[in-house]
């Protein structure tokens, strides 16, 4: 969904997807940034692969996600290295743990 609106806002995006160049995002943004870097807009790999998350983050101002099924440990490593991850790995970890969400809601209601 972000890939559809980003070009209208002059935002260049990169994507990590297991299907690589066959991903739906490729149909919207293409495979190359068209610049001198020749950097691919599509990184093929698993969302839990820390090395692929690192490859994705190279040259990015912000790393974000549309789904929460991403490697929290890999995101935490990126944050330790100074990468701006939004939402943070801590928040994504809570989103992944439905029990923690409910306990958290209970604590806030008190």
Short mmCIF file of N, CA and C in Angstrom, two decimals:
data_model
loop_
_atom_site.label_atom_id
_atom_site.label_comp_id
_atom_site.label_asym_id
_atom_site.label_seq_id
_atom_site.Cartn_x
_atom_site.Cartn_y
_atom_site.Cartn_z
N UNK A 1 0.82 -1.19 0.00
CA UNK A 1 0.00 0.00 0.00
C UNK A 1 0.86 1.25 0.00
N UNK A 2 1.97 1.22 0.72
CA UNK A 2 2.84 2.40 0.75
C UNK A 2 3.42 2.68 -0.63
N UNK A 3 3.68 1.62 -1.39
CA UNK A 3 4.31 1.80 -2.70
C UNK A 3 3.43 2.59 -3.65
N UNK A 4 2.13 2.58 -3.44
CA UNK A 4 1.23 3.32 -4.31
C UNK A 4 1.26 4.82 -4.04
N UNK A 5 1.43 5.21 -2.79
CA UNK A 5 1.38 6.63 -2.42
C UNK A 5 2.75 7.30 -2.39
N UNK A 6 3.79 6.55 -2.15
CA UNK A 6 5.13 7.13 -2.01
C UNK A 6 5.56 7.97 -3.22
N UNK A 7 5.37 7.50 -4.45
CA UNK A 7 5.81 8.32 -5.59
C UNK A 7 5.12 9.69 -5.66
N UNK A 8 3.87 9.75 -5.25
CA UNK A 8 3.15 11.03 -5.25
C UNK A 8 3.78 12.01 -4.26
N UNK A 9 4.44 11.49 -3.24
CA UNK A 9 5.08 12.32 -2.22
C UNK A 9 6.58 12.47 -2.46
N UNK A 10 7.04 12.00 -3.62
CA UNK A 10 8.46 12.04 -3.99
C UNK A 10 9.32 11.27 -2.99
N UNK A 11 8.81 10.15 -2.52
CA UNK A 11 9.54 9.29 -1.60
C UNK A 11 9.99 8.05 -2.35
N UNK A 12 11.28 7.78 -2.31
CA UNK A 12 11.82 6.58 -2.92
C UNK A 12 11.79 5.47 -1.89
N UNK A 13 11.31 4.31 -2.29
CA UNK A 13 11.18 3.20 -1.35
C UNK A 13 11.94 1.98 -1.85
N UNK A 14 12.35 1.16 -0.89
CA UNK A 14 12.95 -0.15 -1.18
C UNK A 14 12.11 -1.18 -0.43
N UNK A 15 12.11 -2.40 -0.92
CA UNK A 15 11.27 -3.43 -0.36
C UNK A 15 12.03 -4.72 -0.16
N UNK A 16 11.71 -5.42 0.92
CA UNK A 16 12.23 -6.76 1.19
C UNK A 16 11.07 -7.71 1.00
N UNK A 17 11.23 -8.64 0.07
CA UNK A 17 10.15 -9.57 -0.25
C UNK A 17 10.75 -10.90 -0.67
N UNK A 18 10.12 -11.96 -0.22
CA UNK A 18 10.59 -13.31 -0.56
C UNK A 18 10.48 -13.64 -2.04
N UNK A 19 9.61 -12.94 -2.75
CA UNK A 19 9.44 -13.22 -4.18
C UNK A 19 10.32 -12.34 -5.05
N UNK A 20 11.09 -11.46 -4.43
CA UNK A 20 12.04 -10.61 -5.17
C UNK A 20 11.38 -9.82 -6.27
N UNK A 21 11.91 -9.93 -7.50
CA UNK A 21 11.38 -9.12 -8.60
C UNK A 21 9.96 -9.50 -9.01
N UNK A 22 9.43 -10.58 -8.48
CA UNK A 22 8.05 -10.98 -8.77
C UNK A 22 7.07 -10.38 -7.76
N UNK A 23 7.57 -9.59 -6.81
CA UNK A 23 6.71 -9.03 -5.76
C UNK A 23 5.74 -8.00 -6.35
N UNK A 24 4.59 -7.84 -5.71
CA UNK A 24 3.63 -6.82 -6.17
C UNK A 24 4.22 -5.41 -6.19
N UNK A 25 5.12 -5.10 -5.26
CA UNK A 25 5.72 -3.76 -5.22
C UNK A 25 6.51 -3.47 -6.49
N UNK A 26 7.11 -4.48 -7.08
CA UNK A 26 7.89 -4.30 -8.30
C UNK A 26 7.03 -3.73 -9.42
N UNK A 27 5.79 -4.16 -9.47
CA UNK A 27 4.88 -3.67 -10.51
C UNK A 27 4.64 -2.17 -10.38
N UNK A 28 4.77 -1.65 -9.17
CA UNK A 28 4.52 -0.23 -8.93
C UNK A 28 5.80 0.60 -9.04
N UNK A 29 6.90 0.14 -8.43
CA UNK A 29 8.11 0.96 -8.34
C UNK A 29 9.23 0.52 -9.27
N UNK A 30 9.12 -0.63 -9.89
CA UNK A 30 10.20 -1.12 -10.73
C UNK A 30 11.29 -1.77 -9.89
N UNK A 31 12.38 -2.15 -10.51
CA UNK A 31 13.43 -2.87 -9.79
C UNK A 31 14.65 -2.02 -9.47
N UNK A 32 14.89 -0.94 -10.21
CA UNK A 32 16.09 -0.14 -9.99
C UNK A 32 15.70 1.29 -9.64
N UNK A 33 16.55 1.95 -8.85
CA UNK A 33 16.25 3.33 -8.47
C UNK A 33 16.50 4.31 -9.61
N UNK A 34 17.13 3.85 -10.67
CA UNK A 34 17.37 4.70 -11.83
C UNK A 34 18.49 5.71 -11.63
N UNK A 35 19.07 5.75 -10.46
CA UNK A 35 20.15 6.69 -10.17
C UNK A 35 21.52 6.10 -10.47
N UNK A 36 22.55 6.85 -10.11
CA UNK A 36 23.92 6.42 -10.34
C UNK A 36 24.30 5.22 -9.48
N UNK A 37 23.61 5.05 -8.34
CA UNK A 37 23.98 3.96 -7.43
C UNK A 37 23.64 2.60 -8.01
N UNK A 38 22.63 2.55 -8.87
CA UNK A 38 22.21 1.27 -9.43
C UNK A 38 21.63 0.35 -8.37
N UNK A 39 21.26 0.92 -7.22
CA UNK A 39 20.75 0.13 -6.11
C UNK A 39 19.37 -0.41 -6.45
N UNK A 40 19.18 -1.69 -6.19
CA UNK A 40 17.89 -2.32 -6.47
C UNK A 40 16.86 -1.85 -5.46
N UNK A 41 15.65 -1.65 -5.93
CA UNK A 41 14.55 -1.28 -5.03
C UNK A 41 13.95 -2.51 -4.37
N UNK A 42 14.25 -3.68 -4.89
CA UNK A 42 13.68 -4.91 -4.35
C UNK A 42 14.81 -5.80 -3.85
N UNK A 43 14.78 -6.11 -2.55
CA UNK A 43 15.73 -7.04 -1.95
C UNK A 43 14.99 -8.35 -1.76
N UNK A 44 15.51 -9.39 -2.36
CA UNK A 44 14.86 -10.70 -2.25
C UNK A 44 15.37 -11.42 -1.01
N UNK A 45 14.45 -11.79 -0.13
CA UNK A 45 14.84 -12.50 1.07
C UNK A 45 13.72 -12.56 2.09
N UNK A 46 13.97 -13.31 3.14
CA UNK A 46 12.99 -13.51 4.20
C UNK A 46 12.95 -12.32 5.15
N UNK A 47 11.79 -12.04 5.69
CA UNK A 47 11.62 -10.92 6.60
C UNK A 47 12.31 -11.13 7.94
N UNK A 48 12.71 -12.37 8.23
CA UNK A 48 13.41 -12.67 9.49
C UNK A 48 14.92 -12.78 9.30
N UNK A 49 15.41 -12.53 8.10
CA UNK A 49 16.83 -12.65 7.79
C UNK A 49 17.53 -11.33 8.11
N UNK A 50 18.31 -11.31 9.19
CA UNK A 50 18.96 -10.08 9.65
C UNK A 50 19.88 -9.49 8.57
N UNK A 51 20.57 -10.33 7.81
CA UNK A 51 21.46 -9.81 6.77
C UNK A 51 20.66 -9.14 5.65
N UNK A 52 19.49 -9.65 5.34
CA UNK A 52 18.64 -9.03 4.31
C UNK A 52 18.02 -7.73 4.82
N UNK A 53 17.67 -7.70 6.11
CA UNK A 53 17.18 -6.45 6.70
C UNK A 53 18.26 -5.38 6.63
N UNK A 54 19.50 -5.78 6.90
CA UNK A 54 20.63 -4.84 6.84
C UNK A 54 20.82 -4.36 5.40
N UNK A 55 20.76 -5.29 4.45
CA UNK A 55 20.90 -4.92 3.03
C UNK A 55 19.80 -3.93 2.63
N UNK A 56 18.59 -4.19 3.08
CA UNK A 56 17.47 -3.29 2.79
C UNK A 56 17.72 -1.90 3.35
N UNK A 57 18.25 -1.82 4.56
CA UNK A 57 18.39 -0.53 5.24
C UNK A 57 19.51 0.33 4.69
N UNK A 58 20.42 -0.25 3.92
CA UNK A 58 21.55 0.50 3.38
C UNK A 58 21.07 1.67 2.53
N UNK A 59 21.44 2.86 2.91
CA UNK A 59 21.07 4.05 2.16
C UNK A 59 19.68 4.58 2.45
N UNK A 60 18.98 3.98 3.40
CA UNK A 60 17.62 4.43 3.73
C UNK A 60 17.64 5.38 4.92
N UNK A 61 16.76 6.36 4.89
CA UNK A 61 16.61 7.28 6.01
C UNK A 61 15.79 6.65 7.13
N UNK A 62 14.79 5.87 6.76
CA UNK A 62 13.89 5.24 7.72
C UNK A 62 13.55 3.84 7.22
N UNK A 63 13.50 2.89 8.15
CA UNK A 63 13.04 1.54 7.83
C UNK A 63 11.70 1.36 8.53
N UNK A 64 10.71 0.95 7.76
CA UNK A 64 9.38 0.70 8.33
C UNK A 64 8.80 -0.55 7.69
N UNK A 65 7.64 -0.95 8.13
CA UNK A 65 7.04 -2.18 7.61
C UNK A 65 5.53 -2.04 7.54
N UNK A 66 4.94 -2.79 6.63
CA UNK A 66 3.49 -2.81 6.52
C UNK A 66 2.88 -3.95 7.32
N UNK A 67 3.68 -4.99 7.56
CA UNK A 67 3.19 -6.11 8.35
C UNK A 67 4.16 -6.36 9.49
N UNK A 68 3.66 -6.94 10.57
CA UNK A 68 4.50 -7.12 11.75
C UNK A 68 5.30 -8.42 11.75
N UNK A 69 5.19 -9.22 10.71
CA UNK A 69 5.87 -10.51 10.68
C UNK A 69 7.30 -10.35 10.18
N UNK A 70 8.08 -9.62 10.94
CA UNK A 70 9.46 -9.31 10.58
C UNK A 70 10.34 -9.64 11.78
N UNK A 71 11.60 -9.92 11.52
CA UNK A 71 12.52 -10.31 12.58
C UNK A 71 12.84 -9.18 13.54
N UNK A 72 12.32 -9.28 14.75
CA UNK A 72 12.53 -8.24 15.77
C UNK A 72 14.00 -8.14 16.13
N UNK A 73 14.68 -9.27 16.23
CA UNK A 73 16.11 -9.23 16.58
C UNK A 73 16.92 -8.47 15.52
N UNK A 74 16.59 -8.71 14.26
CA UNK A 74 17.27 -8.00 13.18
C UNK A 74 17.00 -6.51 13.23
N UNK A 75 15.76 -6.14 13.53
CA UNK A 75 15.42 -4.71 13.66
C UNK A 75 16.17 -4.08 14.83
N UNK A 76 16.26 -4.82 15.94
CA UNK A 76 16.99 -4.31 17.11
C UNK A 76 18.46 -4.08 16.78
N UNK A 77 19.05 -5.00 16.01
CA UNK A 77 20.45 -4.82 15.60
C UNK A 77 20.61 -3.55 14.77
N UNK A 78 19.67 -3.33 13.85
CA UNK A 78 19.74 -2.12 13.02
C UNK A 78 19.66 -0.87 13.88
N UNK A 79 18.76 -0.89 14.87
CA UNK A 79 18.63 0.27 15.77
C UNK A 79 19.93 0.52 16.52
N UNK A 80 20.58 -0.55 16.98
CA UNK A 80 21.85 -0.40 17.70
C UNK A 80 22.92 0.21 16.80
N UNK A 81 22.79 -0.03 15.49
CA UNK A 81 23.75 0.51 14.53
C UNK A 81 23.38 1.92 14.07
N UNK A 82 22.30 2.47 14.63
CA UNK A 82 21.92 3.84 14.32
C UNK A 82 20.87 4.00 13.23
N UNK A 83 20.28 2.90 12.77
CA UNK A 83 19.24 2.98 11.74
C UNK A 83 17.93 3.41 12.40
N UNK A 84 17.23 4.33 11.77
CA UNK A 84 15.93 4.80 12.25
C UNK A 84 14.87 3.77 11.85
N UNK A 85 14.39 2.97 12.81
CA UNK A 85 13.38 1.94 12.57
C UNK A 85 12.07 2.42 13.20
N UNK A 86 11.02 2.51 12.39
CA UNK A 86 9.71 2.98 12.86
C UNK A 86 8.60 2.05 12.38
N UNK A 87 7.82 1.47 13.22
CA UNK A 87 7.90 1.52 14.67
C UNK A 87 9.13 0.76 15.17
N UNK A 88 9.53 1.01 16.39
CA UNK A 88 10.75 0.42 16.94
C UNK A 88 10.61 -1.09 17.08
N UNK A 89 11.73 -1.76 17.21
CA UNK A 89 11.72 -3.22 17.39
C UNK A 89 10.94 -3.61 18.64
N UNK A 90 11.01 -2.78 19.67
CA UNK A 90 10.26 -3.06 20.90
C UNK A 90 8.76 -3.06 20.63
N UNK A 91 8.29 -2.07 19.89
CA UNK A 91 6.87 -1.98 19.58
C UNK A 91 6.44 -3.14 18.67
N UNK A 92 7.25 -3.46 17.67
CA UNK A 92 6.92 -4.58 16.79
C UNK A 92 6.86 -5.88 17.60
N UNK A 93 7.76 -6.04 18.56
CA UNK A 93 7.73 -7.22 19.42
C UNK A 93 6.43 -7.32 20.20
N UNK A 94 5.93 -6.20 20.69
CA UNK A 94 4.65 -6.19 21.40
C UNK A 94 3.51 -6.51 20.45
N UNK A 95 3.56 -5.96 19.26
CA UNK A 95 2.52 -6.22 18.26
C UNK A 95 2.47 -7.71 17.92
N UNK A 96 3.64 -8.35 17.86
CA UNK A 96 3.69 -9.78 17.55
C UNK A 96 3.18 -10.65 18.68
N UNK A 97 3.26 -10.17 19.90
CA UNK A 97 2.85 -10.94 21.08
C UNK A 97 1.49 -10.45 21.55
N UNK A 98 0.44 -11.14 21.13
CA UNK A 98 -0.92 -10.70 21.45
C UNK A 98 -1.18 -10.70 22.96
N UNK A 99 -0.56 -11.61 23.70
CA UNK A 99 -0.73 -11.63 25.15
C UNK A 99 -0.13 -10.37 25.77
N UNK A 100 1.06 -9.99 25.32
CA UNK A 100 1.70 -8.78 25.83
C UNK A 100 0.84 -7.55 25.53
N UNK A 101 0.19 -7.55 24.36
CA UNK A 101 -0.70 -6.44 24.03
C UNK A 101 -1.84 -6.35 25.04
N UNK A 102 -2.44 -7.50 25.36
CA UNK A 102 -3.57 -7.51 26.27
C UNK A 102 -3.15 -7.14 27.69
N UNK A 103 -2.01 -7.66 28.13
CA UNK A 103 -1.50 -7.31 29.45
C UNK A 103 -1.21 -5.81 29.49
N UNK A 104 -0.61 -5.30 28.43
CA UNK A 104 -0.30 -3.88 28.35
C UNK A 104 -1.56 -3.04 28.42
N UNK A 105 -2.61 -3.46 27.68
CA UNK A 105 -3.88 -2.72 27.72
C UNK A 105 -4.44 -2.71 29.14
N UNK A 106 -4.36 -3.84 29.80
CA UNK A 106 -4.89 -3.95 31.16
C UNK A 106 -4.14 -3.01 32.10
N UNK A 107 -2.84 -2.95 31.94
CA UNK A 107 -2.04 -2.09 32.80
C UNK A 107 -2.36 -0.62 32.59
N UNK A 108 -2.64 -0.25 31.34
CA UNK A 108 -2.95 1.14 31.04
C UNK A 108 -4.33 1.54 31.51
N UNK A 109 -5.26 0.57 31.61
CA UNK A 109 -6.63 0.87 32.01
C UNK A 109 -6.72 1.17 33.49
N UNK A 110 -5.87 0.57 34.27
CA UNK A 110 -5.94 0.73 35.74
C UNK A 110 -5.92 2.13 36.16
#
